[in-house]
Short mmCIF file of C-alpha atoms and ligand atoms in Angstrom, two decimals:
data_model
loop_
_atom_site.label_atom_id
_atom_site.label_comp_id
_atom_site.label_asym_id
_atom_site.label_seq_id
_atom_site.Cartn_x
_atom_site.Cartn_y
_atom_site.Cartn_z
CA UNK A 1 15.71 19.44 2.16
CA UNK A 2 17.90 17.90 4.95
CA UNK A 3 17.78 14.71 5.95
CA UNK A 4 17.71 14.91 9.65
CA UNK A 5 13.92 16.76 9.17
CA UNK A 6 11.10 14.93 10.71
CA UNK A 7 8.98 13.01 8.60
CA UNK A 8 6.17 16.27 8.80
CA UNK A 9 8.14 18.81 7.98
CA UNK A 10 9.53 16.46 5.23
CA UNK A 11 6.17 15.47 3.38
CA UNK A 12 5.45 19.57 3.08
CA UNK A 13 8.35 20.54 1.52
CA UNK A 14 10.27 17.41 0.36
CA UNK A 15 10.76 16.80 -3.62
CA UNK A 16 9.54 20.66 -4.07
CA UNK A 17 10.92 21.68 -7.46
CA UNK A 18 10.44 25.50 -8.53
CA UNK A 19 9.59 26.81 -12.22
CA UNK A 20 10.67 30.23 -13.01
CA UNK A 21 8.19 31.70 -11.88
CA UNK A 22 9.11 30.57 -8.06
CA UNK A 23 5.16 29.60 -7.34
CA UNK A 24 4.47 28.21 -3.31
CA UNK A 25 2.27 25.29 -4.42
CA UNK A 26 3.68 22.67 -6.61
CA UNK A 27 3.24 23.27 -10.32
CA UNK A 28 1.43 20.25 -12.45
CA UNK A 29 3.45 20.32 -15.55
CA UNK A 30 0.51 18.72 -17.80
CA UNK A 31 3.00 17.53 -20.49
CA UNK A 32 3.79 14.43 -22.41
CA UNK A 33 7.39 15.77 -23.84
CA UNK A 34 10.22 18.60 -23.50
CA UNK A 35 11.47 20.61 -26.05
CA UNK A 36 15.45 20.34 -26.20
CA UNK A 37 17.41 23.91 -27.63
CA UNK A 38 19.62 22.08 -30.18
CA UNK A 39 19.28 19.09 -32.44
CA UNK A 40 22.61 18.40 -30.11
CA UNK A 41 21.00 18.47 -26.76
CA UNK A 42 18.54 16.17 -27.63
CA UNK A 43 21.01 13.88 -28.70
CA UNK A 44 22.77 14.38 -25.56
CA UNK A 45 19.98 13.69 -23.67
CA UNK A 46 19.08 10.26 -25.33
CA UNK A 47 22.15 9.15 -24.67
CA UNK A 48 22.59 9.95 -20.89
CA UNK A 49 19.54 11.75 -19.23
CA UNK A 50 20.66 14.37 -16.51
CA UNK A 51 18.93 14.52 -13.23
CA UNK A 52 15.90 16.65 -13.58
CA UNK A 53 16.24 16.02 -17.45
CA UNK A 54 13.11 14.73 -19.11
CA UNK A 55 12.08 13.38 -22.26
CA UNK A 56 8.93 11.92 -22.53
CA UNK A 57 6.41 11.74 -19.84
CA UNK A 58 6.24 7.76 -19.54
CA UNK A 59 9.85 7.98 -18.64
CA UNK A 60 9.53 11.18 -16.28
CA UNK A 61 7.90 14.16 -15.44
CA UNK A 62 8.82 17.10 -13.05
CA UNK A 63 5.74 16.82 -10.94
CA UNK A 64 5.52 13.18 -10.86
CA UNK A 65 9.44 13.15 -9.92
CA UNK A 66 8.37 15.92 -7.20
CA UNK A 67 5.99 13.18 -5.64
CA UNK A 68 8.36 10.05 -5.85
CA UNK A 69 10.99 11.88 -3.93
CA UNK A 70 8.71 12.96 -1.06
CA UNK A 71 7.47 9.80 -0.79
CA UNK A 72 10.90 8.28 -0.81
CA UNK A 73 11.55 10.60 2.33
CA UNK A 74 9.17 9.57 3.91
CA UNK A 75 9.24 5.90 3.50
CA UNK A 76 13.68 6.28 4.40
CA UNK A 77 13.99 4.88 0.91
CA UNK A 78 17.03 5.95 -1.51
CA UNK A 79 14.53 6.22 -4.96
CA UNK A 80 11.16 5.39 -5.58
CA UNK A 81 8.54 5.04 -9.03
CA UNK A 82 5.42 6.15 -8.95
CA UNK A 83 3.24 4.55 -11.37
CA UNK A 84 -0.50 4.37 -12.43
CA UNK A 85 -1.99 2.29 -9.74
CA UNK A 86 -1.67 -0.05 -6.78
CA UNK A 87 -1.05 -3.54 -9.47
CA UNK A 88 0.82 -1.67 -11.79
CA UNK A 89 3.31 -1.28 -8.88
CA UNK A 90 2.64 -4.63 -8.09
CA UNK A 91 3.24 -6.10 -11.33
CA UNK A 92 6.40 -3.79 -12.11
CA UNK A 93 7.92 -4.57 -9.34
CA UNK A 94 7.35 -8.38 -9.58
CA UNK A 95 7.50 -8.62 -13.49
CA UNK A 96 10.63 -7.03 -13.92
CA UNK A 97 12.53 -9.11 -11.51
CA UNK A 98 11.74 -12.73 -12.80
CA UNK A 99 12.68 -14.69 -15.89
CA UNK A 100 10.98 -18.25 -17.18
CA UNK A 101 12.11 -20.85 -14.43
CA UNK A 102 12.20 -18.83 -11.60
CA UNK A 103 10.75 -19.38 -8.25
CA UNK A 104 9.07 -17.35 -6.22
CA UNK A 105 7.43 -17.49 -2.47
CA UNK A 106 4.31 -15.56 -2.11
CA UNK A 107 1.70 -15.63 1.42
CA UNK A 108 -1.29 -16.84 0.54
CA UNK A 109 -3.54 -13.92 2.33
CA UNK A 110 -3.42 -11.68 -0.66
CA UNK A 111 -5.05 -9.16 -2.55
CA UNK A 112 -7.60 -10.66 -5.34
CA UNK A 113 -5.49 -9.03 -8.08
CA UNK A 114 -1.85 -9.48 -6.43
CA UNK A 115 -3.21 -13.05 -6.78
CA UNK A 116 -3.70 -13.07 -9.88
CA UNK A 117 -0.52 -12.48 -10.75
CA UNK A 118 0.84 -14.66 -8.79
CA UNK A 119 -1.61 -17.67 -9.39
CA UNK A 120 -1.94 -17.45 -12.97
CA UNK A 121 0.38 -14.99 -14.53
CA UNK A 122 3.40 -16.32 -13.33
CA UNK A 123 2.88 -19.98 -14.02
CA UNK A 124 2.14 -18.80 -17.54
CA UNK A 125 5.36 -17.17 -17.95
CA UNK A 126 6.93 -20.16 -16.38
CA UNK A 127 7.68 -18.96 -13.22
CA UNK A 128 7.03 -21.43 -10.62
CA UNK A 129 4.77 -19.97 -7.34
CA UNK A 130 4.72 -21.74 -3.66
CA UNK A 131 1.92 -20.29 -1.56
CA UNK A 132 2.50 -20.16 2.12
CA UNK A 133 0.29 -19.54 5.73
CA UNK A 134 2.29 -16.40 5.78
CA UNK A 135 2.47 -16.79 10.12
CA UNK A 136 4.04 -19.79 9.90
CA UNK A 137 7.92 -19.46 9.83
CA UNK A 138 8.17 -22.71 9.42
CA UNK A 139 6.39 -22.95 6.17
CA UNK A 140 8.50 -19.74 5.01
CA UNK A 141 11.78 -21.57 5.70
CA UNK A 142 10.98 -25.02 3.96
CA UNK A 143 9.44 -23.05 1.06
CA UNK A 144 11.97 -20.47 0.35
CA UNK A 145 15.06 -22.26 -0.79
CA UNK A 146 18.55 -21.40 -2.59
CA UNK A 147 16.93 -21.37 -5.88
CA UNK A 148 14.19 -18.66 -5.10
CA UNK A 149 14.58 -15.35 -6.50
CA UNK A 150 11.75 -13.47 -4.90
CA UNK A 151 9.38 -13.10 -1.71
CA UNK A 152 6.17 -11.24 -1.53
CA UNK A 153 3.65 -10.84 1.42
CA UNK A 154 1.19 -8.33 2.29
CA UNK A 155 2.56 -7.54 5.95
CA UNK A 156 -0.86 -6.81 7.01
CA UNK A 157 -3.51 -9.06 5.58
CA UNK A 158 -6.83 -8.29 3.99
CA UNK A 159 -9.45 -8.74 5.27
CA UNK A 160 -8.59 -10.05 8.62
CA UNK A 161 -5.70 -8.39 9.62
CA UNK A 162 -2.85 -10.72 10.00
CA UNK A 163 0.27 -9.37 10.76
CA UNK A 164 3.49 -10.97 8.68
CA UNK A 165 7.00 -10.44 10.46
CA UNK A 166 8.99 -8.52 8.60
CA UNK A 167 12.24 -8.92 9.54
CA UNK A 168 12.14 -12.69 10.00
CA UNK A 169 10.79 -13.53 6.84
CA UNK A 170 13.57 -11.01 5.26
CA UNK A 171 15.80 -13.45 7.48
CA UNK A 172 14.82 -16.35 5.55
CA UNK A 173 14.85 -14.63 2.61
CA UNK A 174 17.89 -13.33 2.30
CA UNK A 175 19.72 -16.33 4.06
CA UNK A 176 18.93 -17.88 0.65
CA UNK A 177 19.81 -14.58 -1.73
CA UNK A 178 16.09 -14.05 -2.89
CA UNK A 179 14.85 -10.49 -2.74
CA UNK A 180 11.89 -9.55 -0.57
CA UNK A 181 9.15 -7.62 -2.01
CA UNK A 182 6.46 -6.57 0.20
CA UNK A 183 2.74 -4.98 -0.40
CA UNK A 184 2.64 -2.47 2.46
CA UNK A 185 -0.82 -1.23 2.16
CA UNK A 186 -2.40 -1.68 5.69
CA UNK A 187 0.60 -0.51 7.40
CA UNK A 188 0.97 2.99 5.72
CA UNK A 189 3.80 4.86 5.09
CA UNK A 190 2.87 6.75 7.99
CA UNK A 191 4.03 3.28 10.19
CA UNK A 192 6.11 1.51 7.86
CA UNK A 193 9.64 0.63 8.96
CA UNK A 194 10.20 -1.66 5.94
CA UNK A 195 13.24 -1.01 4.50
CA UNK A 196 14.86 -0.61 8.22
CA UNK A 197 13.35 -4.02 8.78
CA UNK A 198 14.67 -5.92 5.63
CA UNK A 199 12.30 -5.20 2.99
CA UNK A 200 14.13 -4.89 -0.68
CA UNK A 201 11.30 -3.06 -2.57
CA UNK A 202 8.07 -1.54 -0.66
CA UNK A 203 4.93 -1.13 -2.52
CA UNK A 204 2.12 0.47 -2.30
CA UNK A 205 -1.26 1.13 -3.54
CA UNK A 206 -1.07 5.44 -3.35
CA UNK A 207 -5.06 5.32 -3.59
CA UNK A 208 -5.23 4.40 -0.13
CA UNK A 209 -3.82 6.50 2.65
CA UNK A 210 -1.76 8.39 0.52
CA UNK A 211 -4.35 9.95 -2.01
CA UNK A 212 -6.71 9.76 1.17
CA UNK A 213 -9.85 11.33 -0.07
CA UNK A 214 -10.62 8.99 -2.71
CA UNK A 215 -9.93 11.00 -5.95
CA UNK A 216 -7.40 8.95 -7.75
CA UNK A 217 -5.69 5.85 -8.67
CA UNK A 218 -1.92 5.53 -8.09
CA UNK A 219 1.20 3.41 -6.60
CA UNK A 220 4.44 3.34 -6.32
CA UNK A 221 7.25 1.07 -5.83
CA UNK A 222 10.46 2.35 -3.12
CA UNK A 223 13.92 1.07 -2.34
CA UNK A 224 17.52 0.81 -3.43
CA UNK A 225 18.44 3.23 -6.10
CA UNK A 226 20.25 0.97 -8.07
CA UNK A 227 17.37 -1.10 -8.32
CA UNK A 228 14.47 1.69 -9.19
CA UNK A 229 16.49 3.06 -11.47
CA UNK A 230 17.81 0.30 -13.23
CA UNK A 231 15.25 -2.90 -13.73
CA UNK A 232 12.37 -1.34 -12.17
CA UNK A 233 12.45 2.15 -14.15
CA UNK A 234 13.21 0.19 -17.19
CA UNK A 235 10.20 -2.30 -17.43
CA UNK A 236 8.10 0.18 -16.39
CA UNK A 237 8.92 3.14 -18.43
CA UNK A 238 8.36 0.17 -21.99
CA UNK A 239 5.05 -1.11 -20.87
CA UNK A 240 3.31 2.42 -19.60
CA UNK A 241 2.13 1.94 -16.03
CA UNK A 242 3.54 5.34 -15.24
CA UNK A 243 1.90 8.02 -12.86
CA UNK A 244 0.17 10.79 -14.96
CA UNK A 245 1.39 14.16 -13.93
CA UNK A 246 -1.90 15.10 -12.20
CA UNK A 247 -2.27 11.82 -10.11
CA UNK A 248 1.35 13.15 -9.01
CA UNK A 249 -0.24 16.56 -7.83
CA UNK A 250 -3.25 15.03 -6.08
CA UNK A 251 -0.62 12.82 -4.21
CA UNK A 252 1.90 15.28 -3.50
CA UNK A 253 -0.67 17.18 -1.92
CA UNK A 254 -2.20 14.29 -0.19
CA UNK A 255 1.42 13.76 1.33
CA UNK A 256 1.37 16.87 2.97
CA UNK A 257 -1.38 16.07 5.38
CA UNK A 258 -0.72 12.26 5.46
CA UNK A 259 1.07 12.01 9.12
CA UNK A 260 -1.77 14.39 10.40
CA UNK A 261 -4.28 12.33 8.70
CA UNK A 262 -3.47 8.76 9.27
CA UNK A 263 -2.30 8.96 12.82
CA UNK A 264 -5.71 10.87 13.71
CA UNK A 265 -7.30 7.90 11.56
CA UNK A 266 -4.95 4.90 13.37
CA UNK A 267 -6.10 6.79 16.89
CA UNK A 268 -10.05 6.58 16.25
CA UNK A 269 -9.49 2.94 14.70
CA UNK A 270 -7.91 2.31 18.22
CA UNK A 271 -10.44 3.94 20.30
CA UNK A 272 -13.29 2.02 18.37
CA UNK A 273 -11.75 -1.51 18.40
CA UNK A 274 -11.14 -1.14 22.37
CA UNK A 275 -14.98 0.18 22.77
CA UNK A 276 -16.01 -2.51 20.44
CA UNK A 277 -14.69 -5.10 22.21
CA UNK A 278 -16.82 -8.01 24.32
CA UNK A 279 -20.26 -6.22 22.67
CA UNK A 280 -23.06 -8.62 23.10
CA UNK A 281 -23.39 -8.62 19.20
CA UNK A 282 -20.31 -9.50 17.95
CA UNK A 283 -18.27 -12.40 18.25
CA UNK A 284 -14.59 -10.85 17.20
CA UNK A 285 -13.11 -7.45 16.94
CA UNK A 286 -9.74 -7.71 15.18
CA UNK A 287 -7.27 -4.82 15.13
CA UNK A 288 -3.72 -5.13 15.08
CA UNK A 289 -2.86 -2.75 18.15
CA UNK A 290 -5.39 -4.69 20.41
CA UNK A 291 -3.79 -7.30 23.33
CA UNK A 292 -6.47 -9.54 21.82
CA UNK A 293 -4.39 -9.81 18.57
CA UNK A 294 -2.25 -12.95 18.10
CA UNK A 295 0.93 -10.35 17.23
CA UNK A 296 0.11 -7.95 19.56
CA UNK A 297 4.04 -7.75 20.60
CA UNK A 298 5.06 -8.01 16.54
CA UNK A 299 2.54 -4.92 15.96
CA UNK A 300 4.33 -2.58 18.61
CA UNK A 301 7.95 -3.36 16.85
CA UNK A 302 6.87 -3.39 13.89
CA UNK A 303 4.42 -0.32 13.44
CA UNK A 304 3.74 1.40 16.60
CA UNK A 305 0.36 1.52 15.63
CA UNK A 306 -2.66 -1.06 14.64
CA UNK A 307 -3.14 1.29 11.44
CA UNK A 308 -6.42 2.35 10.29
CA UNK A 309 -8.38 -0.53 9.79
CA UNK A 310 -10.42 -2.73 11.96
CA UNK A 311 -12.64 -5.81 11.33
CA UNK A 312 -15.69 -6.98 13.49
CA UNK A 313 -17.59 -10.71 13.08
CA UNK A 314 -20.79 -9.55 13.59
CA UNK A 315 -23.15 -12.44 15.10
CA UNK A 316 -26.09 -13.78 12.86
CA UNK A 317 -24.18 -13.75 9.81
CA UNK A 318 -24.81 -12.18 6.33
CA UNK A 319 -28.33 -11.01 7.59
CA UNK A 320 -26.98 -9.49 10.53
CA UNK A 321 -24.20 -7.89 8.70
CA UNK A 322 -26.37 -6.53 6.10
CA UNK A 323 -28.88 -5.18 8.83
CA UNK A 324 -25.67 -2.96 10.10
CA UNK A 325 -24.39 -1.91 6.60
CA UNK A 326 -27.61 -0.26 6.19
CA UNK A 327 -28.10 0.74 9.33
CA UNK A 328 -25.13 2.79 9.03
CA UNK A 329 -25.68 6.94 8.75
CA UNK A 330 -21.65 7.67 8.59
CA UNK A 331 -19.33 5.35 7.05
CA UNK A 332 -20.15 4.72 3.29
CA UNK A 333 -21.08 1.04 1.74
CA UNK A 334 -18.04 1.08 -0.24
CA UNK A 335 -14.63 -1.14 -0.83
CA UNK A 336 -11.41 1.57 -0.73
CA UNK A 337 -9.67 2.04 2.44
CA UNK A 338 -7.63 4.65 3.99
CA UNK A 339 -10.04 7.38 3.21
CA UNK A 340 -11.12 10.53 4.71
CA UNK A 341 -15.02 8.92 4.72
CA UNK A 342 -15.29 5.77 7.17
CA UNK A 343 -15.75 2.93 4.61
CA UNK A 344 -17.73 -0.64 5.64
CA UNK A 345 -17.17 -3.29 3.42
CA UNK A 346 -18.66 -6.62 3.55
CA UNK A 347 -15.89 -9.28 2.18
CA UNK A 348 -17.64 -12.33 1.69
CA UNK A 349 -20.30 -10.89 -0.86
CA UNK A 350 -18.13 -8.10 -2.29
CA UNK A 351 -14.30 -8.23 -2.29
CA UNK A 352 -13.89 -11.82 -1.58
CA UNK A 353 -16.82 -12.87 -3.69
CA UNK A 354 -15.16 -15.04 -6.29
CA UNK A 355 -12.96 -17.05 -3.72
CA UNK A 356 -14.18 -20.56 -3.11
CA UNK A 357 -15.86 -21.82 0.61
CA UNK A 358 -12.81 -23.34 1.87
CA UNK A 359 -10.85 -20.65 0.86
CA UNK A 360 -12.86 -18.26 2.68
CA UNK A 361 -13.03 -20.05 5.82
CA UNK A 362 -9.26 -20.71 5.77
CA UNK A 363 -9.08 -17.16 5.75
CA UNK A 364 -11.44 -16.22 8.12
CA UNK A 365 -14.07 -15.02 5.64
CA UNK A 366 -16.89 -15.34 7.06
CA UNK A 367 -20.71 -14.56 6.24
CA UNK A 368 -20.48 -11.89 9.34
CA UNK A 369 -17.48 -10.35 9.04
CA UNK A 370 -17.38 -6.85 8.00
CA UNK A 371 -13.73 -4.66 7.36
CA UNK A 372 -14.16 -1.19 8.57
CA UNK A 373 -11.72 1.65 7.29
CA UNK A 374 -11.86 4.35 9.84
CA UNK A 375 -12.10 7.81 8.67
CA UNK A 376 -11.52 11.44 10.04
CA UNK A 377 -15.04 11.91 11.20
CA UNK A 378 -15.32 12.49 15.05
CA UNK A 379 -14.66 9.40 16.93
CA UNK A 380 -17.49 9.67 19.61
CA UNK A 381 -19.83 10.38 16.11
CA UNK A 382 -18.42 7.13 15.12
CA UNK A 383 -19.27 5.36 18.08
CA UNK A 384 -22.68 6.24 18.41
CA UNK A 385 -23.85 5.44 15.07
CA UNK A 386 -21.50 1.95 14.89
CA UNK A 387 -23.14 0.91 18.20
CA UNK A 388 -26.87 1.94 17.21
CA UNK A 389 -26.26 0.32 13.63
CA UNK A 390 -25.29 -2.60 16.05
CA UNK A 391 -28.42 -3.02 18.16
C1 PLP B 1 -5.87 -1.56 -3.13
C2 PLP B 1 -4.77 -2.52 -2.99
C3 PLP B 1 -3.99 -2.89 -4.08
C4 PLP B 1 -4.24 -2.38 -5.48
O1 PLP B 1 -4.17 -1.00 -5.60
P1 PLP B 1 -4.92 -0.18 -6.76
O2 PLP B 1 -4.48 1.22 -6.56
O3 PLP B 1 -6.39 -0.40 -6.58
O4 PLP B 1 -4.44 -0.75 -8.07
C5 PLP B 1 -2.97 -3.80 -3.87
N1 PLP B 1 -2.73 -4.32 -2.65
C6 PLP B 1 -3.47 -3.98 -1.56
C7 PLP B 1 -3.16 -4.58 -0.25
C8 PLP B 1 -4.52 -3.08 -1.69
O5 PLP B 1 -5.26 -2.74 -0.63
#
């Protein structure tokens, strides 16, 4: 597969390994181990694993290898490790880095469960966390000093769509030698210029755009090679948050329709969030690739693209936004994102339940805001039944 391929022609063939039997689509090799010929290859192979070698499925697997390097294509990365879910990736990537005594930067606009691990993992292994307004460069710099070993932000925040810079923060970062790990979710791989931009290790949650139809758990963690195969491959191969062989096959083929999928998705997010705008009923429509946005210019450099997700504050609070929810005859009352379906989620009462008031309201949680994943329904469909749901 060369190279110099675009990114579509790359995500239909790219990582393609043939059996024997020479089959078109991509074989799932539903097996835990491989059988060696001679009490003397297997010996071999313990001691120095060729490529396309295997030995045991938590280390490696043909189809699951199939899927990391298409992904790695498409993401410009040099290896990548595809593991069970969005937090195992997470976790591996964070958990194999640090030691007791470490520090480590994080934003504080994060996922409930990347928090976790930040807010009370860490400081139990005796890694010392400092939580940052991940917009504020300022913050970043006084934070993030010679003695930090590791930087992680979501580049596009949940639910309300904040929009990290990339490259400065990797500025920062690196000006002090600490590694910058970033949760790339929002922005897709269909957008994501990561790695270009700085980025040391990508991750992302592969049951979001990249599964796309909301079948399977998976994630997977990209960058250098030196570092996925060594440290990364390592911890995660000895504490079995690898990808299972079929999640690799529902992914692979997922990444064969993902440019088609999520730029169709990104253009009907667009399309709704400029016809949402100013309605009578709501009293903020956030999307990323909107002039209303606060990095409006960031979001063109940076992605190209506002993604797929938009959020509305809907006027009258929780009652109002429970009135639309159910109002709603297309998008699902559900909590994934990047799906084929539209998905409306109400944060305050669902993902963001647990977090306390003022840590709502610094985040812009409030009673009526609602996060809407757009799907690949028909964008004048979408329309119609937002605005009726509306009023
Ligand atoms: C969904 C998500 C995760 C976790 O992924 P899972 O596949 O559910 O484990 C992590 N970070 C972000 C930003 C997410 O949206």
């Amino acid at each position: 597969m060369s190279d110099t391929f675009k990114p579509r022609t790359k995500m239909v063939h790219g990582g393609t390994r043939r059996s024997q039997y020479n089959e078109v689509s991509e074989a799932i090799f539903l097996t835990q181990g491989f059988v060696y010929e001679t009490a003397d290859d297997a010996q071999a192979r313990f001691i120095q694993a060729g490529d396309d070698e295997f030995i045991y499925a938590r280390y490696g697997n043909p189809t699951v290898a199939m899927f990391e390097d298409r992904i790695a294509a498409l993401e410009d990365a040099e290896d990548a490790f595809a593991t069970a879910s969005g937090m195992a990736a997470v976790n591996g990537a964070l958990m194999s880095l640090v030691s007791a005594g470490d520090h480590v930067v994080a934003s504080r606009a994060l996922f409930g469960s990347c928090l976790y691990i930040l807010e009370e993992i860490m400081p139990r292994m005796g890694v010392n966390v400092t939580f940052v307004d991940g917009n504020n460069m300022d913050a970043w710099r006084t934070a993030v000093t010679p003695d930090t070993k590791i930087v992680f932000f979501e580049t596009i925040s949940n639910p309300t769509l904040e929009v990290i810079d990339i490259a400065a923060v990797s500025e920062i970062a690196h000006a002090n030698d600490a590694l910058v790990i970033i949760d790339n979710v929002f922005a897709t791989p269909v957008f994501s210029n990561a790695i270009a931009l700085g980025a040391d290790l990508v991750v992302y949650s592969a049951t979001k755009h990249i599964d796309g139809q909301g079948r399977t758990l998976g994630g997977v963690i990209l960058g250098r090679k030196d570092m996925i195969r060594g440290p990364i491959e390592t911890y995660m191969k000895h504490t079995g948050g690898s990808m299972s062989p079929f999640t690799a096959w529902v992914m692979l083929k997922g990444l064969e329709t993902i440019e088609l999928r999520v730029r169709a998705q990104a253009s009907t997010a667009q399309f709704l969030a400029e016809k949402l705008s100013g309605h009578e009923n709501l009293s903020r429509v956030i999307y990323p690739n909107h002039p209303s946005h606060e990095k409006y210019d960031l979001v063109q450099q940076q992605m190209g693209s506002g993604g797929t997700v938009f959020a509305i504050e809907i006027k009258g609070g929780q009652e109002a936004s429970f009135t639309f929810l159910n109002r709603l005859q297309i998008a699902v009352i559900s909590n994934n994102l990047g799906d084929a379906k539209s998905i409306a989620t109400h944060p305050a009462t669902t993902t963001h339940q647990r977090l306390p008031d003022d840590q709502k309201a610094a985040l812009g949680i409030t009673d009526g805001l609602i996060r809407f994943s757009v799907g690949l329904e028909d964008q004048e469909d979408l329309l119609a039944d937002i605005l009726a749901a509306l009023g």
